[in-house]
PDB file of C-alpha atoms in Angstrom:
ATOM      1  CA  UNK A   1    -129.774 -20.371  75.643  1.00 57.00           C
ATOM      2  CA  UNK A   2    -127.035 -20.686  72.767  1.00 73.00           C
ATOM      3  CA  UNK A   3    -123.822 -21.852  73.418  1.00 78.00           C
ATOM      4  CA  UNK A   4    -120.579 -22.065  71.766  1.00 84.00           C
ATOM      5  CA  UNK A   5    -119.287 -25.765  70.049  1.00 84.00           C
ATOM      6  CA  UNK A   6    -116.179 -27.233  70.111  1.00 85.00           C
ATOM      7  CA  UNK A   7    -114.573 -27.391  66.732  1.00 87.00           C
ATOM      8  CA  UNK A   8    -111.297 -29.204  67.872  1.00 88.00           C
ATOM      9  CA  UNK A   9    -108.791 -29.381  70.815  1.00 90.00           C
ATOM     10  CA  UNK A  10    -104.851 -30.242  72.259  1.00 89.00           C
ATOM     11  CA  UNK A  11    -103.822 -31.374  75.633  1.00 88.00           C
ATOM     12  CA  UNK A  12    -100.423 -30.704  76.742  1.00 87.00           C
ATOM     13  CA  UNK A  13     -98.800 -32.288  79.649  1.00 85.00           C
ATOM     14  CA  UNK A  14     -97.105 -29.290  81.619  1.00 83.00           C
ATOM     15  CA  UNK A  15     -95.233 -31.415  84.117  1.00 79.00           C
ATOM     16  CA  UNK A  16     -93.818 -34.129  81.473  1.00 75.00           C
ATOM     17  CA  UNK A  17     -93.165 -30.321  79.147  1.00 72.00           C
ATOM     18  CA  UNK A  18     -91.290 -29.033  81.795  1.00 70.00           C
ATOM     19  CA  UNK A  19     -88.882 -32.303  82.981  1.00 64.00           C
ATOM     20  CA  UNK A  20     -88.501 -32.983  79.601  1.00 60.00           C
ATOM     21  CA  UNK A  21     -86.404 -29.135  79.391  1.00 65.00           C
ATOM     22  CA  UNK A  22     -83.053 -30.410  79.418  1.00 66.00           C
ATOM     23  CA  UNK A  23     -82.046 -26.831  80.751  1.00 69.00           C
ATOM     24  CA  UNK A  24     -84.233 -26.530  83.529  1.00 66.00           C
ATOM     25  CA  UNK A  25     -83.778 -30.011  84.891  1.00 70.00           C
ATOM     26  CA  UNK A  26     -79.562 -28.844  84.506  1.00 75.00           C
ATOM     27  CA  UNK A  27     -80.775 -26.081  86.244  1.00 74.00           C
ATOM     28  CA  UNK A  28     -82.809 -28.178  89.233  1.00 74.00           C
ATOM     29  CA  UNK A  29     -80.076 -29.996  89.740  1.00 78.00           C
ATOM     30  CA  UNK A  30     -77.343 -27.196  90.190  1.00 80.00           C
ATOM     31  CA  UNK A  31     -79.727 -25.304  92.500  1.00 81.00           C
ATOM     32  CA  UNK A  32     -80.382 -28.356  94.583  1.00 82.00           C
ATOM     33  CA  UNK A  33     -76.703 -29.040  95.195  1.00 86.00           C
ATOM     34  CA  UNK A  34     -76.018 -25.985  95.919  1.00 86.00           C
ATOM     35  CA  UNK A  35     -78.746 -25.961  98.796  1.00 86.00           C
ATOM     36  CA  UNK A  36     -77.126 -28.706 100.178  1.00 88.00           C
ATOM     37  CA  UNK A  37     -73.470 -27.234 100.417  1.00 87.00           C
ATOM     38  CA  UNK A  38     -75.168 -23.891 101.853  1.00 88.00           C
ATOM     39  CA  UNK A  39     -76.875 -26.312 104.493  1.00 88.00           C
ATOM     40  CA  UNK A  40     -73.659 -27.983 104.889  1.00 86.00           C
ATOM     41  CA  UNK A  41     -71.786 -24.493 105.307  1.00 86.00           C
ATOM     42  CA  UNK A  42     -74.009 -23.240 108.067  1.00 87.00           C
ATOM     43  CA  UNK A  43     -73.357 -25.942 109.740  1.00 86.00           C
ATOM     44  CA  UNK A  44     -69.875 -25.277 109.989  1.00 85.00           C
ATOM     45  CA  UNK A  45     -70.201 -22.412 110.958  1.00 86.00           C
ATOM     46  CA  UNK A  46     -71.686 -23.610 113.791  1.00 85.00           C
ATOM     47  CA  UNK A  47     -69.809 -26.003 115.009  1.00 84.00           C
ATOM     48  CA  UNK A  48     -67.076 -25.168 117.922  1.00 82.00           C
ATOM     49  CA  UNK A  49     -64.918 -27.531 116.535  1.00 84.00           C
ATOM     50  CA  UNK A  50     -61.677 -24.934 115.473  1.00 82.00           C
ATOM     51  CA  UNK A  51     -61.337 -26.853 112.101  1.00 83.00           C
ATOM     52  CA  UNK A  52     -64.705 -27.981 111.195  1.00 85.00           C
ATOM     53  CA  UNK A  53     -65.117 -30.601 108.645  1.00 85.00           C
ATOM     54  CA  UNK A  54     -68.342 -32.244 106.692  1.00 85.00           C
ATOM     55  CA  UNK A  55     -69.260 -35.799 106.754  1.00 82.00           C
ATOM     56  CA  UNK A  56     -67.284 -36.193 103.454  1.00 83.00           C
ATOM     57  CA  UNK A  57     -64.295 -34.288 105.177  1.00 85.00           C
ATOM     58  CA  UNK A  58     -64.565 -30.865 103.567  1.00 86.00           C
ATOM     59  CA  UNK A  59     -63.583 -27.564 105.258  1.00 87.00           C
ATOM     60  CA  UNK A  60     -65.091 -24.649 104.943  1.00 85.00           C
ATOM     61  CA  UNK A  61     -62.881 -23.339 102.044  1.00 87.00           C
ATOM     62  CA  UNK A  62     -64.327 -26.581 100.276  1.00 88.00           C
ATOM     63  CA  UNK A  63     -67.711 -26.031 100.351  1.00 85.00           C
ATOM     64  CA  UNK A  64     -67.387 -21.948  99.687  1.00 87.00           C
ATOM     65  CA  UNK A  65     -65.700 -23.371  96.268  1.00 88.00           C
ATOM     66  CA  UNK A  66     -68.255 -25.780  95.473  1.00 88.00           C
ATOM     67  CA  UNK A  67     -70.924 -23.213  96.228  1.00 87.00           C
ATOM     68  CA  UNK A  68     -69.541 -20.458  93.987  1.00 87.00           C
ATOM     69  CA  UNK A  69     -68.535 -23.357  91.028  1.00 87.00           C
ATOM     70  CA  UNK A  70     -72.180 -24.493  91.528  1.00 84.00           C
ATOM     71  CA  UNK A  71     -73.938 -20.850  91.373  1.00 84.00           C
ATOM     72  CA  UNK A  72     -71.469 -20.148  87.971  1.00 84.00           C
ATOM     73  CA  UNK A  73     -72.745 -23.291  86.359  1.00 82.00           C
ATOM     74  CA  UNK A  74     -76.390 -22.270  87.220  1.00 77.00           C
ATOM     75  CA  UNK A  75     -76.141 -18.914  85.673  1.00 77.00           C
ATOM     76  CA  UNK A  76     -74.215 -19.632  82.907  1.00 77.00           C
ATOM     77  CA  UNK A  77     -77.326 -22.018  81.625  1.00 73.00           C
ATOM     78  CA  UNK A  78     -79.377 -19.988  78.830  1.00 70.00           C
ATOM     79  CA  UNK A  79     -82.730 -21.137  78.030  1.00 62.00           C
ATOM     80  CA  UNK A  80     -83.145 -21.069  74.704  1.00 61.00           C
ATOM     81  CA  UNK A  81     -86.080 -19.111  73.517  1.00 62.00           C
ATOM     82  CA  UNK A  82     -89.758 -21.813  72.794  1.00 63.00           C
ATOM     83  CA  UNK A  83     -89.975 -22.937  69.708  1.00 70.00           C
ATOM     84  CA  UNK A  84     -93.348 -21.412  67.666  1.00 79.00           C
ATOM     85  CA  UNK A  85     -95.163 -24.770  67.532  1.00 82.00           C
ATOM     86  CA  UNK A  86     -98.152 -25.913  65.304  1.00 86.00           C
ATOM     87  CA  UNK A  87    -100.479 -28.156  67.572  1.00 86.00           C
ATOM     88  CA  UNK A  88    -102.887 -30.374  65.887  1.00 88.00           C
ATOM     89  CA  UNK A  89    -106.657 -29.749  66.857  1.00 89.00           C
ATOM     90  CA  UNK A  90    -109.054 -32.753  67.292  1.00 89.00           C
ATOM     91  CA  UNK A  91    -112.098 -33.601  68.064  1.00 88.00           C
ATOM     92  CA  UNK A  92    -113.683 -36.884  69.280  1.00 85.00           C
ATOM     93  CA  UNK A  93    -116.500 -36.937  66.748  1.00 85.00           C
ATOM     94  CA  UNK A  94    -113.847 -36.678  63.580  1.00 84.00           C
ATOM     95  CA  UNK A  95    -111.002 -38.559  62.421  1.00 83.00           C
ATOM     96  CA  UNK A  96    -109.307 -35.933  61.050  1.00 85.00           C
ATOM     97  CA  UNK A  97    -107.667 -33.216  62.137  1.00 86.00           C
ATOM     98  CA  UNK A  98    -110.175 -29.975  63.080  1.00 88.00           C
ATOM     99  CA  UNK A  99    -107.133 -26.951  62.079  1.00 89.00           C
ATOM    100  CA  UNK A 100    -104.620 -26.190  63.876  1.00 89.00           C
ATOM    101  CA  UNK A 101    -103.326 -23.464  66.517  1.00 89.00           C
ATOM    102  CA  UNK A 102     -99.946 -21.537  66.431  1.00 86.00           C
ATOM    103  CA  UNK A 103     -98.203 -21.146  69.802  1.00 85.00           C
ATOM    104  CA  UNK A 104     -95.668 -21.264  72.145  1.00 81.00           C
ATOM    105  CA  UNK A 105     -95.009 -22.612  75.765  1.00 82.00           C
ATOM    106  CA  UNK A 106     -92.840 -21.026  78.574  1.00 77.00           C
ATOM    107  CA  UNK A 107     -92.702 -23.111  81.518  1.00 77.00           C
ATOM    108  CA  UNK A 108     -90.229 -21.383  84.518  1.00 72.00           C
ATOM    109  CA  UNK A 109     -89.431 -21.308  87.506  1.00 71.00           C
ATOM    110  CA  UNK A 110     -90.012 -17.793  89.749  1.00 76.00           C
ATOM    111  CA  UNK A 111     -86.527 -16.883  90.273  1.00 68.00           C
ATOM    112  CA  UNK A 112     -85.720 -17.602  86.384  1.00 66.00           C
ATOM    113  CA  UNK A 113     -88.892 -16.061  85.271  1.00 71.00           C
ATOM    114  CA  UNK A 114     -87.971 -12.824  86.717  1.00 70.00           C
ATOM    115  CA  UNK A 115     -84.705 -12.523  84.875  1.00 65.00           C
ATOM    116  CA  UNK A 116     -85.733 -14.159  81.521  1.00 68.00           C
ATOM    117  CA  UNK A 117     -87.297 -11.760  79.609  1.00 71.00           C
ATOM    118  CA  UNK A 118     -90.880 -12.078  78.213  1.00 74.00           C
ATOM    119  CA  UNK A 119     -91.600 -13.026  74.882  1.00 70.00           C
ATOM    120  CA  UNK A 120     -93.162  -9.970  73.149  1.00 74.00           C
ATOM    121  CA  UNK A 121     -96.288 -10.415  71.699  1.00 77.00           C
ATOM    122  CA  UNK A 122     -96.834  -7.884  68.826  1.00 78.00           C
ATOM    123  CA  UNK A 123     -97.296  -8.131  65.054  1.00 77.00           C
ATOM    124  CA  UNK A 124     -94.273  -8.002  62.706  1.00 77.00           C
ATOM    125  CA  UNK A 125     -92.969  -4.282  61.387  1.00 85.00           C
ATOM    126  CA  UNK A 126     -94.197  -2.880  58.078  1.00 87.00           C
ATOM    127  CA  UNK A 127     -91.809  -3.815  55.305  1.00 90.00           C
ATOM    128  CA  UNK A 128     -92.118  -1.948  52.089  1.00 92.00           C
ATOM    129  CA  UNK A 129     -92.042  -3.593  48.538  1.00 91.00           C
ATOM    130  CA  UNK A 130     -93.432  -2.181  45.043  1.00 92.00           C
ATOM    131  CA  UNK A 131     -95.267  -4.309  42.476  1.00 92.00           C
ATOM    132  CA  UNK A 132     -94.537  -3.737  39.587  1.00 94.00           C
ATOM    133  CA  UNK A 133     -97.074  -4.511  36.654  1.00 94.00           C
ATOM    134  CA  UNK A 134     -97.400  -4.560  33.310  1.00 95.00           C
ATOM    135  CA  UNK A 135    -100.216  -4.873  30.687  1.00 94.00           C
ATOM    136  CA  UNK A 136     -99.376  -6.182  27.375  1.00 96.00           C
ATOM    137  CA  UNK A 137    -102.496  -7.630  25.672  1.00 94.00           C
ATOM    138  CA  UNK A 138    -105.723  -8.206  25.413  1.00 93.00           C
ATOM    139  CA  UNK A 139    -107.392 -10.687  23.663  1.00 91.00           C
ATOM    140  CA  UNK A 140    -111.240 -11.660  23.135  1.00 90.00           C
ATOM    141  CA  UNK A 141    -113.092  -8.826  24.746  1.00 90.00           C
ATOM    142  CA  UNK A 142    -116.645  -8.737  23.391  1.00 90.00           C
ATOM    143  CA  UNK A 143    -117.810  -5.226  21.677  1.00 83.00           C
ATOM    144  CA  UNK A 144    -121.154  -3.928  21.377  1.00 79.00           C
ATOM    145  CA  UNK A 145    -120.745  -2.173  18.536  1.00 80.00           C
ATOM    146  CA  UNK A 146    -118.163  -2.462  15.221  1.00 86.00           C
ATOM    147  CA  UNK A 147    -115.449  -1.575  16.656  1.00 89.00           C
ATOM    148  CA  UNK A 148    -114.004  -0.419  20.979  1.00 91.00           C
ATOM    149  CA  UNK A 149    -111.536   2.080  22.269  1.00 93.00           C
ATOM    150  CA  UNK A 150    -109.869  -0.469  25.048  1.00 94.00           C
ATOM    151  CA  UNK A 151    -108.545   0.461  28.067  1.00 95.00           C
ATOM    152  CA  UNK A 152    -106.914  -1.440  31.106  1.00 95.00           C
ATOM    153  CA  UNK A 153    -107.479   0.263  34.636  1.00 96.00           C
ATOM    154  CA  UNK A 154    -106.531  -1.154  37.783  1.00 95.00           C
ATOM    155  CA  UNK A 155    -106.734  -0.374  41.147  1.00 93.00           C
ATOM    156  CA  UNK A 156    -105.460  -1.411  44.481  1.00 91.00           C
ATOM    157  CA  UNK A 157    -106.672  -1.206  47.598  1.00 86.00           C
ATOM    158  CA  UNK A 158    -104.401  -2.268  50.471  1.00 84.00           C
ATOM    159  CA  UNK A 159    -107.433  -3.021  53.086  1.00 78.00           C
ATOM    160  CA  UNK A 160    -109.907  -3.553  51.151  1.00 71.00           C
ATOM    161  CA  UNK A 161    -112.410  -1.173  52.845  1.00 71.00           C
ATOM    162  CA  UNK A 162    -111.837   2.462  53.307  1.00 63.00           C
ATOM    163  CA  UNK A 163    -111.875   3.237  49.576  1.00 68.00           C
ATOM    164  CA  UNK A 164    -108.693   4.971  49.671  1.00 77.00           C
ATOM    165  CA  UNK A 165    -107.157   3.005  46.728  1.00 83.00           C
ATOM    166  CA  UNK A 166    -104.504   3.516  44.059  1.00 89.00           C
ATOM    167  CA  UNK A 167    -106.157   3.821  40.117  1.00 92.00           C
ATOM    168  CA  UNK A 168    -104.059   3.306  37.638  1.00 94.00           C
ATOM    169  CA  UNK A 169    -105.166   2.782  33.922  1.00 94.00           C
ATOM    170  CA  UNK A 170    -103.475   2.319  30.674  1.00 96.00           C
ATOM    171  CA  UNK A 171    -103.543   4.372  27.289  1.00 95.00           C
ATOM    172  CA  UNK A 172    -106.697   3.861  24.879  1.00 95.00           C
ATOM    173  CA  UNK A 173    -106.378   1.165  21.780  1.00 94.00           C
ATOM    174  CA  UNK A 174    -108.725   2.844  19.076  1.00 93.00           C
ATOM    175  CA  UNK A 175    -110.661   0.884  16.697  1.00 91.00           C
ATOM    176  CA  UNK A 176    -110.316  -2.482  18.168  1.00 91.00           C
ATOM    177  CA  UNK A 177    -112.586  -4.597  15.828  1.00 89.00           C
ATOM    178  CA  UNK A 178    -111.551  -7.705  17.183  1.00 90.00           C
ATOM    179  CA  UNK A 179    -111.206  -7.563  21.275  1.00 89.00           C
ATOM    180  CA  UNK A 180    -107.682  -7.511  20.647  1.00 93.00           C
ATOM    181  CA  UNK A 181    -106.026  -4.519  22.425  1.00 92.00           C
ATOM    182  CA  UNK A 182    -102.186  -4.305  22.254  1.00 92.00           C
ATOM    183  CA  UNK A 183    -100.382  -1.678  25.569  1.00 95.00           C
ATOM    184  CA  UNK A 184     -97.262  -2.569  26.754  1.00 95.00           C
ATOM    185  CA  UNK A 185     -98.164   0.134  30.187  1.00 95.00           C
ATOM    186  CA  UNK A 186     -96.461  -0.180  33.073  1.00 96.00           C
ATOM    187  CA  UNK A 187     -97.564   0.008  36.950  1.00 95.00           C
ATOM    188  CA  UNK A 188     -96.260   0.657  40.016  1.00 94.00           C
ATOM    189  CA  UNK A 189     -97.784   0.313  43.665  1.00 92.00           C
ATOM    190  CA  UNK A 190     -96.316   1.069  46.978  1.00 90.00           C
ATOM    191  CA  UNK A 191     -96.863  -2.177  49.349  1.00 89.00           C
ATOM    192  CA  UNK A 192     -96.453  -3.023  53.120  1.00 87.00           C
ATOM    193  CA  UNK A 193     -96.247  -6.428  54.190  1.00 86.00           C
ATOM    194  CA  UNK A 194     -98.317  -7.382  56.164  1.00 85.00           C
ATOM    195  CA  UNK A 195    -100.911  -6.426  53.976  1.00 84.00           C
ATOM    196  CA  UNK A 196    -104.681  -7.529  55.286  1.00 83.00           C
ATOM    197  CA  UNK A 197    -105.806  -7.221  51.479  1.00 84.00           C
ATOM    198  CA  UNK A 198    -103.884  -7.734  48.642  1.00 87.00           C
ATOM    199  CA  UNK A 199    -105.317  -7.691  45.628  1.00 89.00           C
ATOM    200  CA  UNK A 200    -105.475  -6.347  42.586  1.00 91.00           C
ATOM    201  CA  UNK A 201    -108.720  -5.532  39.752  1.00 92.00           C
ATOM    202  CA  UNK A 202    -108.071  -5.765  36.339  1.00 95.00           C
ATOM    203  CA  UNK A 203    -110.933  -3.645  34.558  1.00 94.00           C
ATOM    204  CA  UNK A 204    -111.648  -3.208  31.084  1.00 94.00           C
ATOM    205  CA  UNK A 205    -113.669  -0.164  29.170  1.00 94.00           C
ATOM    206  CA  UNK A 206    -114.390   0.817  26.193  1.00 92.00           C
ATOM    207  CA  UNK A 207    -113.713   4.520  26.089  1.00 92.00           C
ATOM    208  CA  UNK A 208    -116.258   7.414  24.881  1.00 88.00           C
ATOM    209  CA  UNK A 209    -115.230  10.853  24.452  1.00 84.00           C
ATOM    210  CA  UNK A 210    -118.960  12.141  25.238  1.00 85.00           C
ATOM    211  CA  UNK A 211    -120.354   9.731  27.742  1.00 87.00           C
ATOM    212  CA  UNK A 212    -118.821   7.918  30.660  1.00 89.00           C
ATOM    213  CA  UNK A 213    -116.575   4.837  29.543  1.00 89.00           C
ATOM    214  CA  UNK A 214    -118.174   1.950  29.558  1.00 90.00           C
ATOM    215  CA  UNK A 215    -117.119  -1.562  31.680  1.00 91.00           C
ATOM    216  CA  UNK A 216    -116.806  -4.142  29.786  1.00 93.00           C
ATOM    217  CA  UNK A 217    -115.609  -6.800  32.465  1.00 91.00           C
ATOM    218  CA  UNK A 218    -113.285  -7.255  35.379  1.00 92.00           C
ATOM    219  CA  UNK A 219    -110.943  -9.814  37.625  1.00 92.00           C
ATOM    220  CA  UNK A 220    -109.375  -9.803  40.506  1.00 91.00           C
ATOM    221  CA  UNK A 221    -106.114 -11.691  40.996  1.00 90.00           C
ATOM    222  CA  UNK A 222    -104.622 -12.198  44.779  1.00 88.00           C
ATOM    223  CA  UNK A 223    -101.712 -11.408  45.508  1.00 86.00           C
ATOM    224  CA  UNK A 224    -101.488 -13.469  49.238  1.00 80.00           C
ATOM    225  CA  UNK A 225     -99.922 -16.459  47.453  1.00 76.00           C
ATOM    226  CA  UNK A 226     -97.201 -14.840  45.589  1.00 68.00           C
TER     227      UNK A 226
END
């Protein structure tokens, strides 16, 4: 039977993660207080004593106060959204690091986590750019015969697979004896980013009026780092 092999892993420590959340343990510690003056304040309430007080001599006016100062501090604590973190993948045969993984870490408690919104998961929105291009020259390109009509086409495809891309080409230099093709043509391509494929080919022809042009060579340049 095949099975899958570990490239590389992280361990995270979810209790140490969560204690170490300066709001939540600010948080804790204002709920737990206030659990003890609500303990404190039904037991006032109980007592037949006409003008109750705690242990620590508070009335019941008291301890209303320090519940309601208490519950204002609690809410007025905002968790700050989770960092995007980059955790380092290992594994125990290697001494280097295996990759890495992009994530985040919400750690709450029930009461918060219904009130704290969740973080939406969902790829960024479409932003439009143009390229803009422009063919000057072209220098060296190998002829078959005494002299080539050049021509620069180039197309872009935006996935990369359905064929539905954008062909653009240049005017023809006649009579190049010499590869050397001069067009000063310029381009322009509609672009959304995220884009899963950007790139762009760079073709070269030789034009004929009575047969179909001929390719001479092409390149593709990416456009992912730029």
């Amino acid at each position: 039977m095949l099975s899958s092999s570990m490239i590389g892993k992280c361990e995270i420590d979810l209790e140490d993660r969560f204690i170490g959340n300066l709001g939540n343990k600010q948080k804790a510690s204002y709920k737990i207080q206030s659990q003890i003056y609500q303990r404190k304040l039904r037991e006032l309430q109980k007592s037949d004593n006409p003008n109750p007080t705690t242990a620590e001599g508070e009335d019941e006016t008291t301890v209303r106060s320090k519940i309601g100062e208490l519950t204002g501090k609690y809410d007025a604590i905002k968790m700050d959204k989770s960092p995007v973190e980059y955790k380092a993948l290992i594994s125990p045969d290697k001494s280097t690091s295996q990759g890495s993984v992009e994530m985040f870490l919400e750690i709450l408690p029930n009461e918060l986590a219904r009130s704290y919104p969740v973080a939406k998961i969902e790829p960024p929105k479409p932003t439009e750019y143009e390229i803009r291009l422009v063919i000057y020259e072209t220098f060296d390109i190998p002829k078959s015969g005494d002299v080539i009509d050049l021509f620069v086409q180039v197309s872009f495809a935006p996935d990369g697979w359905s064929g539905e891309e954008t062909v653009k080409r240049t005017d023809v230099h006649m009579g190049s004896d010499d590869g050397y093709g001069i067009f000063n043509w310029r381009m322009l391509y509609p672009l959304l980013i995220p884009c899963p494929f950007p790139r762009l080919r760079f073709s070269v022809y030789d034009s004929n009026l009575f047969s179909s042009d001929e390719s001479i060579g092409e390149a593709i340049i990416s456009l992912r780092r730029i």
